Coordinates of C-alpha atoms and ligand atoms in Angstrom, one line a residue:
M1 CA 10.3 14.5 -18.4
F2 CA 7.6 12.7 -19.8
Q3 CA 8.7 9.9 -17.5
Y4 CA 8.6 12.1 -14.4
L5 CA 4.8 13.2 -15.8
F6 CA 3.8 9.6 -16.1
L7 CA 5.3 8.6 -12.7
Y8 CA 3.3 11.3 -11.1
V9 CA 0.3 10.5 -13.1
L10 CA 0.6 6.7 -11.9
Q11 CA 0.8 8.2 -8.1
I12 CA -2.7 10.0 -7.9
V13 CA -4.4 7.1 -9.5
S14 CA -2.7 4.2 -7.1
A15 CA -3.3 6.7 -4.4
Q16 CA -7.6 7.3 -5.7
Q17 CA -8.1 4.0 -7.0
P18 CA -8.6 0.8 -4.9
G19 CA -5.6 -2.1 -4.7
T20 CA -2.6 -2.4 -5.4
T21 CA -3.2 -4.8 -8.0
N22 CA -5.6 -4.8 -11.3
T23 CA -8.9 -5.8 -10.1
A24 CA -12.8 -4.0 -11.4
S25 CA -14.2 -2.2 -8.4
Y26 CA -16.5 0.0 -9.4
E27 CA -17.5 2.8 -5.7
I28 CA -20.6 1.6 -3.9
R29 CA -22.7 5.1 -3.7
E30 CA -25.0 4.3 -0.2
H31 CA -21.6 3.4 1.8
S32 CA -19.1 6.4 0.7
L33 CA -20.1 9.9 2.0
I34 CA -18.7 12.9 1.2
K35 CA -19.1 17.0 1.7
P36 CA -21.6 18.2 2.4
Y37 CA -22.9 14.9 4.4
P38 CA -26.5 15.3 2.5
A39 CA -27.7 11.8 3.1
V40 CA -26.7 12.4 7.4
F41 CA -29.1 15.3 7.0
S42 CA -31.9 14.2 6.1
S43 CA -33.3 11.7 8.5
I44 CA -36.0 10.3 7.2
N45 CA -34.8 8.2 4.1
S46 CA -30.5 8.7 5.4
Y47 CA -28.9 5.3 5.5
W48 CA -26.4 6.7 8.3
H49 CA -26.9 6.9 11.6
L50 CA -25.6 8.9 13.9
T51 CA -24.8 7.9 18.2
G52 CA -23.7 9.5 21.4
N53 CA -21.9 12.8 21.4
T54 CA -21.4 12.9 17.5
I55 CA -21.7 16.7 16.0
V56 CA -21.9 16.8 11.6
T57 CA -21.1 20.0 10.4
D58 CA -20.2 21.0 6.7
R59 CA -16.6 20.5 7.0
W60 CA -16.4 17.0 9.2
I61 CA -18.1 14.6 11.1
R62 CA -17.1 15.0 14.9
L63 CA -17.4 11.7 16.3
T64 CA -16.1 13.2 19.3
A65 CA -14.6 16.4 20.2
D66 CA -11.2 17.7 22.3
T67 CA -13.2 16.9 25.4
Q68 CA -13.0 14.7 28.4
S69 CA -15.8 11.2 28.5
K70 CA -17.1 11.6 25.4
Q71 CA -18.3 8.8 22.8
G72 CA -20.0 9.1 19.4
G73 CA -20.5 6.9 16.6
L74 CA -21.2 6.8 12.7
W75 CA -23.1 3.8 11.5
N76 CA -24.1 3.1 7.7
L77 CA -27.4 0.9 8.0
L78 CA -27.4 -0.5 4.7
P79 CA -26.1 -4.1 4.8
V80 CA -22.8 -4.9 3.1
T81 CA -24.2 -7.5 0.3
Y82 CA -21.0 -8.2 -1.5
P83 CA -18.4 -10.4 -0.8
D84 CA -15.0 -8.3 -1.4
W85 CA -14.4 -4.8 -0.8
E86 CA -12.4 -1.8 0.2
M87 CA -13.1 1.3 1.9
H88 CA -10.8 4.7 1.9
V89 CA -11.6 7.2 4.9
Q90 CA -9.8 10.0 5.1
F91 CA -9.9 11.3 8.9
K92 CA -8.5 13.8 11.3
V93 CA -7.5 13.0 15.1
H94 CA -6.1 16.3 16.8
G95 CA -6.8 18.3 19.7
T96 CA -4.6 20.0 22.5
G97 CA -2.8 17.7 24.0
K98 CA 0.9 17.9 23.4
E99 CA 2.0 14.8 25.2
L100 CA -1.4 13.2 26.3
F101 CA -4.2 12.5 23.9
G102 CA -6.8 9.6 23.5
D103 CA -8.7 7.6 23.3
G104 CA -8.8 6.9 19.2
L105 CA -11.0 6.1 17.1
V106 CA -12.0 3.0 14.8
I107 CA -13.6 1.9 11.9
W108 CA -16.0 -1.6 12.3
Y109 CA -17.5 -4.1 10.0
V110 CA -20.0 -5.3 12.2
R111 CA -23.4 -7.4 12.7
D112 CA -24.5 -4.7 14.8
P113 CA -25.1 -1.1 14.2
K114 CA -25.8 1.6 16.1
H115 CA -24.6 0.6 20.0
L116 CA -22.7 2.9 22.2
G117 CA -20.3 1.3 24.3
P118 CA -16.6 0.6 25.9
V119 CA -14.3 -0.2 22.5
F120 CA -13.9 3.1 21.5
G121 CA -18.0 4.3 21.5
N122 CA -18.9 0.6 20.7
Q123 CA -20.0 -2.5 22.3
D124 CA -17.7 -5.2 23.3
F125 CA -17.6 -8.9 22.6
F126 CA -18.9 -7.3 19.2
H127 CA -19.2 -10.0 15.9
G128 CA -17.1 -8.7 13.1
L129 CA -14.2 -6.5 12.6
G130 CA -12.2 -3.6 13.8
V131 CA -10.1 -1.7 12.5
I132 CA -8.3 0.3 15.7
L133 CA -6.7 2.8 15.2
D134 CA -5.8 3.7 18.8
T135 CA -3.4 6.9 20.0
Y136 CA -2.8 6.3 24.1
S137 CA -1.2 3.7 25.1
N138 CA -2.3 1.9 28.1
H139 CA 0.3 -0.3 29.0
N140 CA 3.5 -0.4 30.0
G141 CA 4.5 -3.8 29.0
P142 CA 6.8 -6.1 26.9
H143 CA 4.1 -5.9 24.3
N144 CA 4.4 -2.3 24.5
H145 CA 4.8 -0.4 20.9
V146 CA 5.3 3.5 20.2
H147 CA 1.6 4.8 19.7
P148 CA -0.4 6.1 17.9
Y149 CA -1.0 2.0 16.8
I150 CA -3.4 0.7 14.0
S151 CA -4.6 -2.9 15.2
A152 CA -7.1 -5.2 13.6
M153 CA -9.3 -7.3 15.9
V154 CA -12.0 -9.8 14.4
N155 CA -14.5 -10.9 17.2
N156 CA -17.3 -13.6 17.0
G157 CA -18.7 -12.2 19.8
T158 CA -16.6 -13.9 22.3
L159 CA -13.8 -12.0 22.9
H160 CA -13.5 -8.9 25.1
Y161 CA -11.3 -6.1 23.9
D162 CA -8.9 -5.2 26.7
H163 CA -8.1 -1.5 26.7
D164 CA -5.3 -2.5 30.0
R165 CA -3.3 -4.0 27.2
D166 CA -4.5 -1.7 24.4
G167 CA -5.9 -4.9 22.9
T168 CA -2.0 -6.3 21.9
H169 CA -3.7 -10.0 23.0
T170 CA -6.5 -10.0 20.4
Q171 CA -5.2 -8.5 17.4
V172 CA -4.8 -9.8 14.4
A173 CA -1.8 -7.7 12.9
G174 CA -0.6 -3.9 13.4
C175 CA 1.6 -1.2 12.8
E176 CA 2.6 1.7 14.6
S177 CA 1.4 5.2 12.6
Q178 CA 2.2 8.8 13.4
F179 CA -1.3 9.7 11.6
R180 CA -2.0 12.4 14.5
G181 CA -1.9 15.9 14.6
R182 CA -0.4 16.0 10.5
D183 CA -0.8 18.7 8.8
T184 CA -1.9 16.7 5.7
D185 CA -4.3 15.1 4.7
T186 CA -4.6 11.6 6.5
L187 CA -6.0 8.4 5.0
I188 CA -6.7 4.9 5.6
A189 CA -7.3 1.7 3.7
I190 CA -9.0 -0.9 4.4
R191 CA -9.0 -4.1 1.8
Y192 CA -11.1 -7.2 2.0
Q193 CA -10.6 -9.8 -0.9
N194 CA -10.3 -13.7 -0.8
D195 CA -10.1 -13.3 3.2
K196 CA -7.0 -11.4 3.3
L197 CA -7.0 -8.3 4.9
T198 CA -4.8 -5.3 4.3
V199 CA -4.9 -2.2 5.7
S200 CA -2.4 0.6 4.3
T201 CA -2.3 4.6 5.2
D202 CA -1.9 7.8 3.3
I203 CA -0.2 10.2 6.0
D204 CA 2.4 12.1 4.5
G205 CA 0.5 13.9 1.5
K206 CA 2.2 12.3 -0.6
N207 CA -0.6 10.4 -2.3
V208 CA 0.5 7.6 -2.5
W209 CA -0.6 4.4 0.2
K210 CA 1.8 2.7 2.7
E211 CA 0.8 -1.1 3.2
C212 CA 0.7 -1.5 7.3
F213 CA -0.4 -5.0 7.4
S214 CA -1.8 -7.9 5.1
V215 CA -3.2 -11.1 6.7
E216 CA -4.6 -14.2 5.0
G217 CA -7.3 -16.0 6.3
V218 CA -9.6 -13.5 7.4
K219 CA -13.6 -14.5 7.5
L220 CA -15.9 -12.4 7.7
P221 CA -19.5 -12.9 6.6
S222 CA -21.5 -10.9 4.2
H223 CA -24.3 -8.5 5.6
Y224 CA -22.6 -6.7 8.4
Y225 CA -22.5 -3.0 8.5
F226 CA -19.8 -0.2 8.3
G227 CA -19.9 2.2 11.5
F228 CA -17.3 4.8 12.0
T229 CA -16.6 5.3 17.1
A230 CA -14.0 7.1 19.0
A231 CA -14.3 8.0 22.7
T232 CA -12.2 10.0 24.8
G233 CA -12.1 9.4 28.6
D234 CA -9.7 11.4 31.0
L235 CA -7.7 12.3 28.0
T236 CA -8.9 13.8 24.8
D237 CA -9.2 14.8 21.2
N238 CA -10.7 15.7 18.1
H239 CA -11.7 12.8 16.0
D240 CA -13.2 13.6 12.4
I241 CA -14.3 11.3 9.7
I242 CA -13.9 13.5 7.1
S243 CA -15.1 11.6 3.6
V244 CA -15.9 8.1 3.0
H245 CA -15.6 5.7 -0.4
T246 CA -16.4 2.1 -0.6
Y247 CA -15.9 0.2 -3.6
Q248 CA -16.9 -3.5 -4.2
L249 CA -14.2 -5.5 -5.7
E250 CA -14.2 -8.1 -8.3
S251 CA -15.0 -11.5 -6.8
T252 CA -14.6 -14.8 -7.3
N253 CA -17.6 -16.7 -8.6
E254 CA -17.6 -19.5 -5.9
R255 CA -17.4 -16.3 -3.6
K256 CA -20.9 -14.7 -5.1
M257 CA -22.4 -17.9 -5.6
E258 CA -21.6 -18.6 -1.6
D259 CA -24.4 -17.8 1.3
R260 CA -21.9 -15.8 3.4
R261 CA -24.6 -14.8 5.6
G262 CA -23.9 -17.6 8.2
I263 CA -20.0 -17.4 7.8
L264 CA -18.2 -17.3 11.8
P265 CA -15.8 -14.1 11.9
I266 CA -12.1 -15.1 12.6
A267 CA -9.1 -14.4 11.6
L268 CA -7.0 -17.7 11.3
T269 CA -3.9 -16.6 12.3
A270 CA -5.0 -14.7 15.4
E271 CA -5.0 -18.1 17.8
A272 CA -0.7 -18.1 17.7
E273 CA -1.1 -14.5 19.1
R274 CA -2.9 -15.1 21.6
R275 CA -1.1 -18.2 22.9
M276 CA 2.0 -16.0 22.7
C277 CA 0.1 -14.0 25.2
L278 CA -0.9 -16.3 27.8
K279 CA 2.6 -17.7 27.5
F280 CA 3.3 -14.0 28.7
V281 CA 1.0 -14.0 30.9
K282 CA 2.4 -16.9 32.9
E283 CA 5.3 -15.4 33.0
E284 CA 4.3 -12.4 34.3
I285 CA 2.6 -14.5 37.4
F286 CA 5.4 -16.9 37.4
L287 CA 8.1 -13.8 38.1
F288 CA 5.7 -11.7 40.7
Ligands
LIG1 CA1 -5.3 2.5 24.1

């Protein structure tokens, strides 16, 4: 009996606290957001900013409603001064569509906040990281995968997000995840520590993180901004942010002392995937 109780408590703790390893961390209130979202409502000193069609109620922050051609954003305006962090986001993607729905939402860590644009409600050729929760598969080529699909893209301002290929040739890593239309609470965790990016989900109502992917060699500068955007087109969904908890993680002395502002965002492992896709494009042309 005691063993079961202990396991249960352990699961709760592992789902609520950052990381899968024992590292010191504490929550950064300014980068977190919980009901009833007072910071969003206080306009003068607020460090949260809304763009586009975003609607705030006492229950959710709706980046897009379940209607066509909408885009909206929720941006934090305080730069992230600490090098290592973990963010837990409770979100909800839902709508009336049974077979067709879209387009998706993105959690950002970028240089330039507050922009609207074609990449799920943010600008293209961005600087930084986007963790993309894509609900609609735009293409049916050999690179197709089951949607919804979660992927990460790291950009230094030179890369275009290609919706026609669902961003597959610029993604660092990804996984399939049935986060849409769930009755359970759906959460995603993004952990960035020592240039390692780990994305996990908790969508089955079990209060346990399941790893989506983990990649080393991800270089991100400090002083970028967190944000959330979503978009609909011909296809629609409600894209809601329920809560955000951001934790500063323990950093090595070297990382703490380093001037990290000038670091160019790059994922060292992404190049191989892009090369692979170029080969794929050549084959397509050849076959055609
Ligand atoms: Ca897509």
